[in-house]
């Protein structure tokens, strides 16, 4: 059966009906997504893997299947196929980038208020790598921590999707950037991306390295998404009045905090939260403008066709990549 809005063919998607290892992943035909009045139906040219897709597939971090046939992904770059009756801002044929759901598929839906023109000269792969990781880094650094030119920012794990955007955003705002990564190759890529210093987060003492690099003062802002293994060091790396902002807990959600450090240093702890669509849209417009101006370039680690979804999950689990893993349905 074709899509009732546009008569297109069935959607082909990567999905899983159970949680577990890579063997639960399937690729096949699923019922068409049907746009509601405020939705945009997009032919997906590129989407990406987020760490949460692995959590959903393996059942970790408290993730339960959202649908009987769970399709991962939230990022979309593609061409508008059809729009709901209330949508006026975009039309069939437009090249767009969007935040939707069930995007590891040939067709996906996004709300019109989270669908934006793909900047001129930006590839579908770059667009598809951007929304979730890029807006989290942008929101954490610009909206929450309100980084200022001349400040020193510590971005944890530069090789991650969030970190690869975070390093570039902080640099573009005129900050000095210190980052971390688990391999020499990643640390060298982080410096190429704009970091002034890359610390080995497994073998170096992060606090000592930060103090050595900042004349003992510490950093103004930490962007974290790793969690437990780096939390104490992140807080101790802050300068007086420093700001810590988190958008994820890849390696554990519990952290030990010496409250004395908060009141003595006047430190602020923040999380990105769950902004409404209006705020996400404002963030996305700011980020896409930076990408359009060439201040931020999404880093594509690898691109896989939909049929190789298991390879994409395997690569993400291995952490042997720098930037974003893209799918090209
Ligand atoms: N709040 C939101 O809306 C939002 C949006 C996007 C992402 N997130 C969350 O943010 C986190 C990052 O997402 P992502 O997609 O950018 O992840 P990712 O690309 O998979 O990267 C994960 C990173 O974690 C680092 N890491 C893992 N274990 C570590 C440890 N023990 N010590 C230090 N670093 C460690 C790895 O660094 P090395 O390989 O260099 O060791 C890797 O670069 C995830 O938890 C995700 O769920 C949240």
Short mmCIF file of C-alpha atoms and ligand atoms in Angstrom, two decimals:
data_model
loop_
_atom_site.label_atom_id
_atom_site.label_comp_id
_atom_site.label_asym_id
_atom_site.label_seq_id
_atom_site.Cartn_x
_atom_site.Cartn_y
_atom_site.Cartn_z
CA UNK A 1 0.00 0.00 0.00
CA UNK A 2 1.31 3.47 -0.84
CA UNK A 3 1.26 6.57 1.32
CA UNK A 4 -2.24 8.11 1.23
CA UNK A 5 -0.78 11.64 1.15
CA UNK A 6 1.36 11.20 -1.91
CA UNK A 7 0.92 7.69 -3.29
CA UNK A 8 4.56 6.81 -2.69
CA UNK A 9 5.79 3.28 -2.05
CA UNK A 10 5.96 1.59 1.37
CA UNK A 11 8.63 2.76 3.76
CA UNK A 12 11.73 0.62 4.10
CA UNK A 13 13.14 0.83 7.59
CA UNK A 14 15.67 -0.55 10.02
CA UNK A 15 13.79 -1.75 13.09
CA UNK A 16 13.74 -4.18 15.99
CA UNK A 17 10.83 -5.90 17.75
CA UNK A 18 12.86 -6.95 20.78
CA UNK A 19 15.78 -5.57 22.76
CA UNK A 20 19.12 -7.33 22.73
CA UNK A 21 22.28 -7.76 20.67
CA UNK A 22 22.85 -6.83 17.05
CA UNK A 23 20.87 -9.91 15.99
CA UNK A 24 17.55 -8.21 16.85
CA UNK A 25 18.03 -5.63 14.07
CA UNK A 26 15.93 -6.08 10.92
CA UNK A 27 15.52 -4.19 7.65
CA UNK A 28 12.22 -4.46 5.83
CA UNK A 29 8.97 -2.87 4.69
CA UNK A 30 6.77 -1.22 7.30
CA UNK A 31 3.43 0.60 7.09
CA UNK A 32 3.71 4.12 5.72
CA UNK A 33 4.06 7.02 8.14
CA UNK A 34 0.96 9.16 7.77
CA UNK A 35 1.44 12.91 8.22
CA UNK A 36 -0.85 14.64 10.69
CA UNK A 37 -2.06 18.18 10.00
CA UNK A 38 1.17 19.79 11.29
CA UNK A 39 3.61 17.18 9.97
CA UNK A 40 6.04 17.01 7.10
CA UNK A 41 6.67 13.70 5.33
CA UNK A 42 10.30 13.61 4.21
CA UNK A 43 12.13 11.27 1.85
CA UNK A 44 15.18 10.60 3.96
CA UNK A 45 18.47 11.02 2.11
CA UNK A 46 20.57 10.91 5.28
CA UNK A 47 19.97 10.31 8.96
CA UNK A 48 22.32 9.43 11.77
CA UNK A 49 22.97 7.18 14.72
CA UNK A 50 22.67 8.58 18.20
CA UNK A 51 23.98 6.81 21.27
CA UNK A 52 20.37 6.51 22.43
CA UNK A 53 19.66 4.21 19.45
CA UNK A 54 22.10 1.74 20.99
CA UNK A 55 20.44 2.13 24.42
CA UNK A 56 17.04 1.48 22.84
CA UNK A 57 18.26 -1.59 20.99
CA UNK A 58 20.08 -3.12 23.97
CA UNK A 59 17.54 -2.02 26.59
CA UNK A 60 20.03 -0.09 28.69
CA UNK A 61 19.73 3.34 30.40
CA UNK A 62 16.07 2.57 31.21
CA UNK A 63 15.00 2.56 27.54
CA UNK A 64 11.85 0.63 26.60
CA UNK A 65 10.66 0.01 23.03
CA UNK A 66 8.42 2.88 21.92
CA UNK A 67 6.65 0.93 19.18
CA UNK A 68 6.14 -2.82 18.49
CA UNK A 69 8.50 -2.35 15.55
CA UNK A 70 10.95 0.16 16.96
CA UNK A 71 12.62 2.33 14.33
CA UNK A 72 15.56 4.36 15.61
CA UNK A 73 16.83 7.79 14.66
CA UNK A 74 15.68 11.38 15.07
CA UNK A 75 17.75 13.29 12.51
CA UNK A 76 16.61 13.81 8.93
CA UNK A 77 18.04 15.48 5.86
CA UNK A 78 16.05 14.92 2.72
CA UNK A 79 13.39 16.15 0.34
CA UNK A 80 9.82 16.97 1.35
CA UNK A 81 7.42 14.41 -0.09
CA UNK A 82 4.14 15.74 1.32
CA UNK A 83 2.88 18.07 4.02
CA UNK A 84 -0.10 18.06 6.39
CA UNK A 85 -3.01 20.39 5.71
CA UNK A 86 -1.86 23.05 8.21
CA UNK A 87 1.73 23.26 6.96
CA UNK A 88 2.64 26.35 4.96
CA UNK A 89 6.33 26.96 5.65
CA UNK A 90 7.62 24.08 3.51
CA UNK A 91 6.35 22.36 0.38
CA UNK A 92 6.92 19.17 -1.60
CA UNK A 93 10.34 19.21 -3.24
CA UNK A 94 12.06 21.40 -0.60
CA UNK A 95 15.50 20.26 0.64
CA UNK A 96 15.21 20.20 4.40
CA UNK A 97 16.86 19.19 7.64
CA UNK A 98 14.56 18.15 10.49
CA UNK A 99 14.18 16.60 13.91
CA UNK A 100 11.67 13.79 13.67
CA UNK A 101 11.35 10.23 14.83
CA UNK A 102 11.64 6.75 13.32
CA UNK A 103 14.14 8.23 10.87
CA UNK A 104 16.21 5.13 10.10
CA UNK A 105 13.91 4.67 7.14
CA UNK A 106 13.33 5.82 3.57
CA UNK A 107 10.44 8.04 4.69
CA UNK A 108 9.96 9.77 8.02
CA UNK A 109 7.81 12.37 9.69
CA UNK A 110 8.85 15.56 11.43
CA UNK A 111 6.75 18.34 12.91
CA UNK A 112 6.74 21.36 10.60
CA UNK A 113 8.10 23.57 13.40
CA UNK A 114 11.20 21.36 13.57
CA UNK A 115 11.74 21.28 9.80
CA UNK A 116 14.22 23.82 8.34
CA UNK A 117 15.73 24.61 4.94
CA UNK A 118 19.00 22.75 4.40
CA UNK A 119 21.61 25.54 4.05
CA UNK A 120 22.92 26.03 0.50
CA UNK A 121 26.01 23.99 -0.25
CA UNK A 122 25.47 21.64 2.71
CA UNK A 123 25.26 17.95 1.81
CA UNK A 124 22.44 15.67 2.92
CA UNK A 125 25.01 13.67 4.92
CA UNK A 126 26.13 16.78 6.82
CA UNK A 127 22.52 17.82 7.40
CA UNK A 128 21.53 14.35 8.56
CA UNK A 129 24.39 14.34 11.05
CA UNK A 130 23.36 17.58 12.67
CA UNK A 131 20.09 18.00 14.59
CA UNK A 132 20.32 15.90 17.75
CA UNK A 133 24.00 16.10 18.62
CA UNK A 134 24.50 19.58 17.21
CA UNK A 135 21.58 21.22 18.90
CA UNK A 136 22.44 19.60 22.24
CA UNK A 137 25.95 21.02 22.10
CA UNK A 138 24.65 24.41 20.91
CA UNK A 139 21.96 24.52 23.57
CA UNK A 140 24.33 23.46 26.35
CA UNK A 141 27.07 25.93 25.47
CA UNK A 142 25.15 28.92 24.13
CA UNK A 143 21.68 28.89 25.70
CA UNK A 144 22.56 27.30 29.05
CA UNK A 145 26.22 28.05 29.86
CA UNK A 146 26.16 31.27 27.78
CA UNK A 147 29.80 30.96 26.80
CA UNK A 148 31.55 34.24 26.05
CA UNK A 149 34.46 35.06 23.79
CA UNK A 150 37.74 34.66 25.65
CA UNK A 151 36.43 32.06 28.11
CA UNK A 152 38.02 28.65 28.47
CA UNK A 153 35.70 25.72 27.76
CA UNK A 154 36.35 22.04 28.53
CA UNK A 155 34.40 19.78 26.15
CA UNK A 156 34.40 16.15 27.24
CA UNK A 157 35.00 13.46 24.60
CA UNK A 158 35.67 15.38 21.39
CA UNK A 159 35.22 12.22 19.31
CA UNK A 160 31.54 11.93 20.20
CA UNK A 161 28.75 13.45 18.14
CA UNK A 162 28.05 16.03 20.85
CA UNK A 163 31.74 16.69 21.49
CA UNK A 164 32.62 17.18 17.81
CA UNK A 165 29.99 19.92 17.58
CA UNK A 166 30.87 21.31 21.02
CA UNK A 167 34.54 21.88 20.19
CA UNK A 168 33.62 23.78 17.01
CA UNK A 169 30.82 25.83 18.57
CA UNK A 170 33.00 26.95 21.48
CA UNK A 171 35.82 27.79 19.08
CA UNK A 172 33.48 29.73 16.80
CA UNK A 173 32.34 31.81 19.78
CA UNK A 174 35.94 32.82 20.44
CA UNK A 175 36.60 30.51 23.37
CA UNK A 176 39.79 28.65 24.13
CA UNK A 177 38.91 24.94 23.97
CA UNK A 178 40.30 22.10 26.03
CA UNK A 179 38.92 18.68 25.26
CA UNK A 180 39.45 15.00 26.01
CA UNK A 181 39.54 11.78 23.99
CA UNK A 182 40.44 8.15 24.51
CA UNK A 183 43.00 7.63 21.72
CA UNK A 184 45.93 9.53 20.27
CA UNK A 185 44.23 9.56 16.86
CA UNK A 186 41.09 11.15 18.32
CA UNK A 187 43.12 13.70 20.27
CA UNK A 188 44.94 14.70 17.11
CA UNK A 189 41.60 15.06 15.24
CA UNK A 190 40.26 17.15 18.12
CA UNK A 191 43.15 19.58 17.74
CA UNK A 192 42.56 19.72 13.95
CA UNK A 193 38.94 20.57 14.74
CA UNK A 194 39.97 23.57 16.81
CA UNK A 195 40.84 22.38 20.32
CA UNK A 196 43.92 23.98 21.88
CA UNK A 197 44.60 20.92 24.02
CA UNK A 198 43.30 17.35 24.06
CA UNK A 199 43.67 15.31 27.25
CA UNK A 200 43.65 11.49 27.45
CA UNK A 201 40.54 10.89 29.58
CA UNK A 202 41.59 7.35 30.46
CA UNK A 203 45.24 7.83 31.39
CA UNK A 204 45.81 11.49 32.20
CA UNK A 205 44.74 13.27 35.37
CA UNK A 206 42.19 15.66 33.82
CA UNK A 207 42.27 18.13 36.73
CA UNK A 208 46.06 18.41 36.72
CA UNK A 209 46.19 18.76 32.93
CA UNK A 210 43.53 21.49 33.03
CA UNK A 211 45.27 23.36 35.84
CA UNK A 212 48.63 23.12 34.02
CA UNK A 213 47.04 24.55 30.87
CA UNK A 214 45.25 27.39 32.66
CA UNK A 215 47.92 28.65 35.09
CA UNK A 216 46.09 26.90 37.90
CA UNK A 217 42.84 28.78 37.33
CA UNK A 218 40.61 26.13 35.77
CA UNK A 219 38.01 26.43 33.01
CA UNK A 220 34.97 28.69 32.86
CA UNK A 221 32.65 26.06 31.43
CA UNK A 222 32.52 22.27 31.18
CA UNK A 223 30.28 20.55 28.62
CA UNK A 224 29.80 16.94 29.71
CA UNK A 225 27.82 14.01 28.35
CA UNK A 226 29.99 11.14 29.66
CA UNK A 227 28.89 11.12 33.30
CA UNK A 228 30.30 9.11 36.21
CA UNK A 229 33.95 8.54 35.18
CA UNK A 230 34.61 12.23 34.53
CA UNK A 231 32.12 14.04 36.75
CA UNK A 232 34.33 14.68 39.78
CA UNK A 233 37.21 15.81 37.58
CA UNK A 234 34.88 18.04 35.58
CA UNK A 235 33.67 19.89 38.67
CA UNK A 236 37.18 20.15 40.11
CA UNK A 237 38.42 21.55 36.79
CA UNK A 238 36.13 24.57 37.06
CA UNK A 239 37.45 28.03 37.85
CA UNK A 240 35.63 30.14 40.47
CA UNK A 241 32.09 30.95 39.23
CA UNK A 242 32.48 28.19 36.63
CA UNK A 243 29.48 26.53 34.93
CA UNK A 244 29.03 22.79 34.40
CA UNK A 245 26.42 21.68 31.88
CA UNK A 246 25.44 18.10 31.09
CA UNK A 247 23.43 16.64 28.23
CA UNK A 248 24.12 12.94 28.68
CA UNK A 249 25.36 10.08 30.82
CA UNK A 250 27.01 7.65 28.40
CA UNK A 251 29.24 6.03 31.00
CA UNK A 252 27.07 6.32 34.13
CA UNK A 253 24.54 8.63 35.70
CA UNK A 254 25.79 8.87 39.28
CA UNK A 255 28.35 11.43 40.37
CA UNK A 256 29.94 12.23 43.70
CA UNK A 257 29.89 15.90 44.56
CA UNK A 258 31.80 17.75 47.28
CA UNK A 259 29.25 20.44 48.16
CA UNK A 260 32.01 22.59 49.59
CA UNK A 261 33.37 23.03 46.06
CA UNK A 262 30.01 24.49 45.01
CA UNK A 263 29.72 27.12 47.70
CA UNK A 264 33.39 28.01 47.94
CA UNK A 265 33.86 28.33 44.18
CA UNK A 266 30.37 29.58 43.37
CA UNK A 267 29.98 26.86 40.77
CA UNK A 268 26.72 26.38 38.81
CA UNK A 269 25.52 22.94 37.70
CA UNK A 270 23.09 22.77 34.76
CA UNK A 271 21.38 20.27 32.49
CA UNK A 272 20.05 20.92 29.00
CA UNK A 273 16.55 19.76 29.97
CA UNK A 274 13.77 19.03 27.51
CA UNK A 275 13.08 22.29 25.68
CA UNK A 276 9.81 22.75 23.82
CA UNK A 277 9.72 22.85 20.02
CA UNK A 278 9.88 26.64 19.92
CA UNK A 279 13.17 26.68 21.84
CA UNK A 280 14.56 23.74 19.87
CA UNK A 281 13.69 25.60 16.66
CA UNK A 282 15.52 28.72 17.85
CA UNK A 283 18.57 26.60 18.68
CA UNK A 284 18.42 24.84 15.31
CA UNK A 285 18.22 28.13 13.42
CA UNK A 286 21.29 29.40 15.26
CA UNK A 287 23.20 26.19 14.62
CA UNK A 288 22.23 25.97 10.94
CA UNK A 289 23.32 29.58 10.48
CA UNK A 290 26.74 28.69 11.92
CA UNK A 291 26.94 25.70 9.57
CA UNK A 292 25.86 27.86 6.63
CA UNK A 293 28.63 30.35 7.45
CA UNK A 294 31.19 27.54 7.62
CA UNK A 295 31.90 28.11 11.34
CA UNK A 296 30.77 24.58 12.18
CA UNK A 297 31.18 21.57 9.89
CA UNK A 298 29.46 18.32 10.89
CA UNK A 299 32.10 15.60 11.14
CA UNK A 300 31.06 12.44 9.29
CA UNK A 301 32.87 9.42 10.70
CA UNK A 302 31.28 6.87 8.37
CA UNK A 303 28.17 6.40 6.23
CA UNK A 304 26.24 3.14 5.89
CA UNK A 305 23.28 2.13 3.73
CA UNK A 306 20.20 1.06 5.70
CA UNK A 307 20.95 -2.61 5.00
CA UNK A 308 24.15 -2.25 7.07
CA UNK A 309 22.37 -1.00 10.18
CA UNK A 310 24.06 -3.69 12.30
CA UNK A 311 27.48 -2.40 11.19
CA UNK A 312 26.44 1.12 12.18
CA UNK A 313 25.38 -0.10 15.66
CA UNK A 314 28.58 -2.16 15.96
CA UNK A 315 30.73 0.86 15.14
CA UNK A 316 28.89 3.03 17.64
CA UNK A 317 29.27 0.40 20.37
CA UNK A 318 32.99 0.14 19.65
CA UNK A 319 33.52 3.94 20.02
CA UNK A 320 36.15 3.59 17.25
CA UNK A 321 34.85 6.60 15.35
CA UNK A 322 35.18 10.37 15.49
CA UNK A 323 32.08 12.49 14.89
CA UNK A 324 28.78 11.19 13.59
CA UNK A 325 27.78 7.85 12.06
CA UNK A 326 25.43 8.52 9.14
CA UNK A 327 22.89 6.26 7.47
CA UNK A 328 21.90 6.83 3.84
CA UNK A 329 18.55 5.03 3.32
N1 LIG B 1 19.89 15.50 25.94
C1 LIG B 1 19.85 15.31 24.62
O1 LIG B 1 18.95 15.78 23.91
C2 LIG B 1 20.95 14.53 24.02
C3 LIG B 1 21.22 14.70 22.67
C4 LIG B 1 22.32 14.04 22.11
C5 LIG B 1 23.06 13.19 22.92
N2 LIG B 1 22.71 13.00 24.21
C6 LIG B 1 23.49 12.09 25.06
O2 LIG B 1 24.83 12.55 25.07
C7 LIG B 1 25.72 11.43 25.10
C8 LIG B 1 26.67 11.54 23.92
O3 LIG B 1 25.96 11.25 22.74
P1 LIG B 1 26.72 11.03 21.39
O4 LIG B 1 25.72 10.56 20.39
O5 LIG B 1 27.52 12.23 21.10
O6 LIG B 1 27.70 9.82 21.82
P2 LIG B 1 28.82 9.05 21.00
O7 LIG B 1 29.06 9.76 19.71
O8 LIG B 1 28.46 7.64 20.97
O9 LIG B 1 30.13 9.25 21.89
C9 LIG B 1 30.26 8.69 23.16
C10 LIG B 1 31.60 9.16 23.72
O10 LIG B 1 31.68 8.80 25.08
C11 LIG B 1 33.05 8.69 25.39
N3 LIG B 1 33.22 7.78 26.54
C12 LIG B 1 32.66 6.57 26.70
N4 LIG B 1 33.07 6.03 27.88
C13 LIG B 1 33.89 6.95 28.45
C14 LIG B 1 34.63 6.99 29.66
N5 LIG B 1 34.61 5.96 30.54
N6 LIG B 1 35.38 8.08 29.93
C15 LIG B 1 35.42 9.10 29.06
N7 LIG B 1 34.74 9.12 27.86
C16 LIG B 1 34.00 8.05 27.59
C17 LIG B 1 33.73 8.14 24.15
O11 LIG B 1 35.02 8.73 24.07
P3 LIG B 1 36.34 7.87 23.65
O12 LIG B 1 35.91 6.87 22.62
O13 LIG B 1 37.25 8.93 23.12
O14 LIG B 1 36.85 7.24 24.91
C18 LIG B 1 32.81 8.59 23.02
O15 LIG B 1 33.43 9.60 22.24
C19 LIG B 1 24.85 10.19 25.07
O16 LIG B 1 24.69 9.72 26.39
C20 LIG B 1 23.53 10.68 24.51
O17 LIG B 1 22.45 9.89 24.93
C21 LIG B 1 21.70 13.66 24.76
#
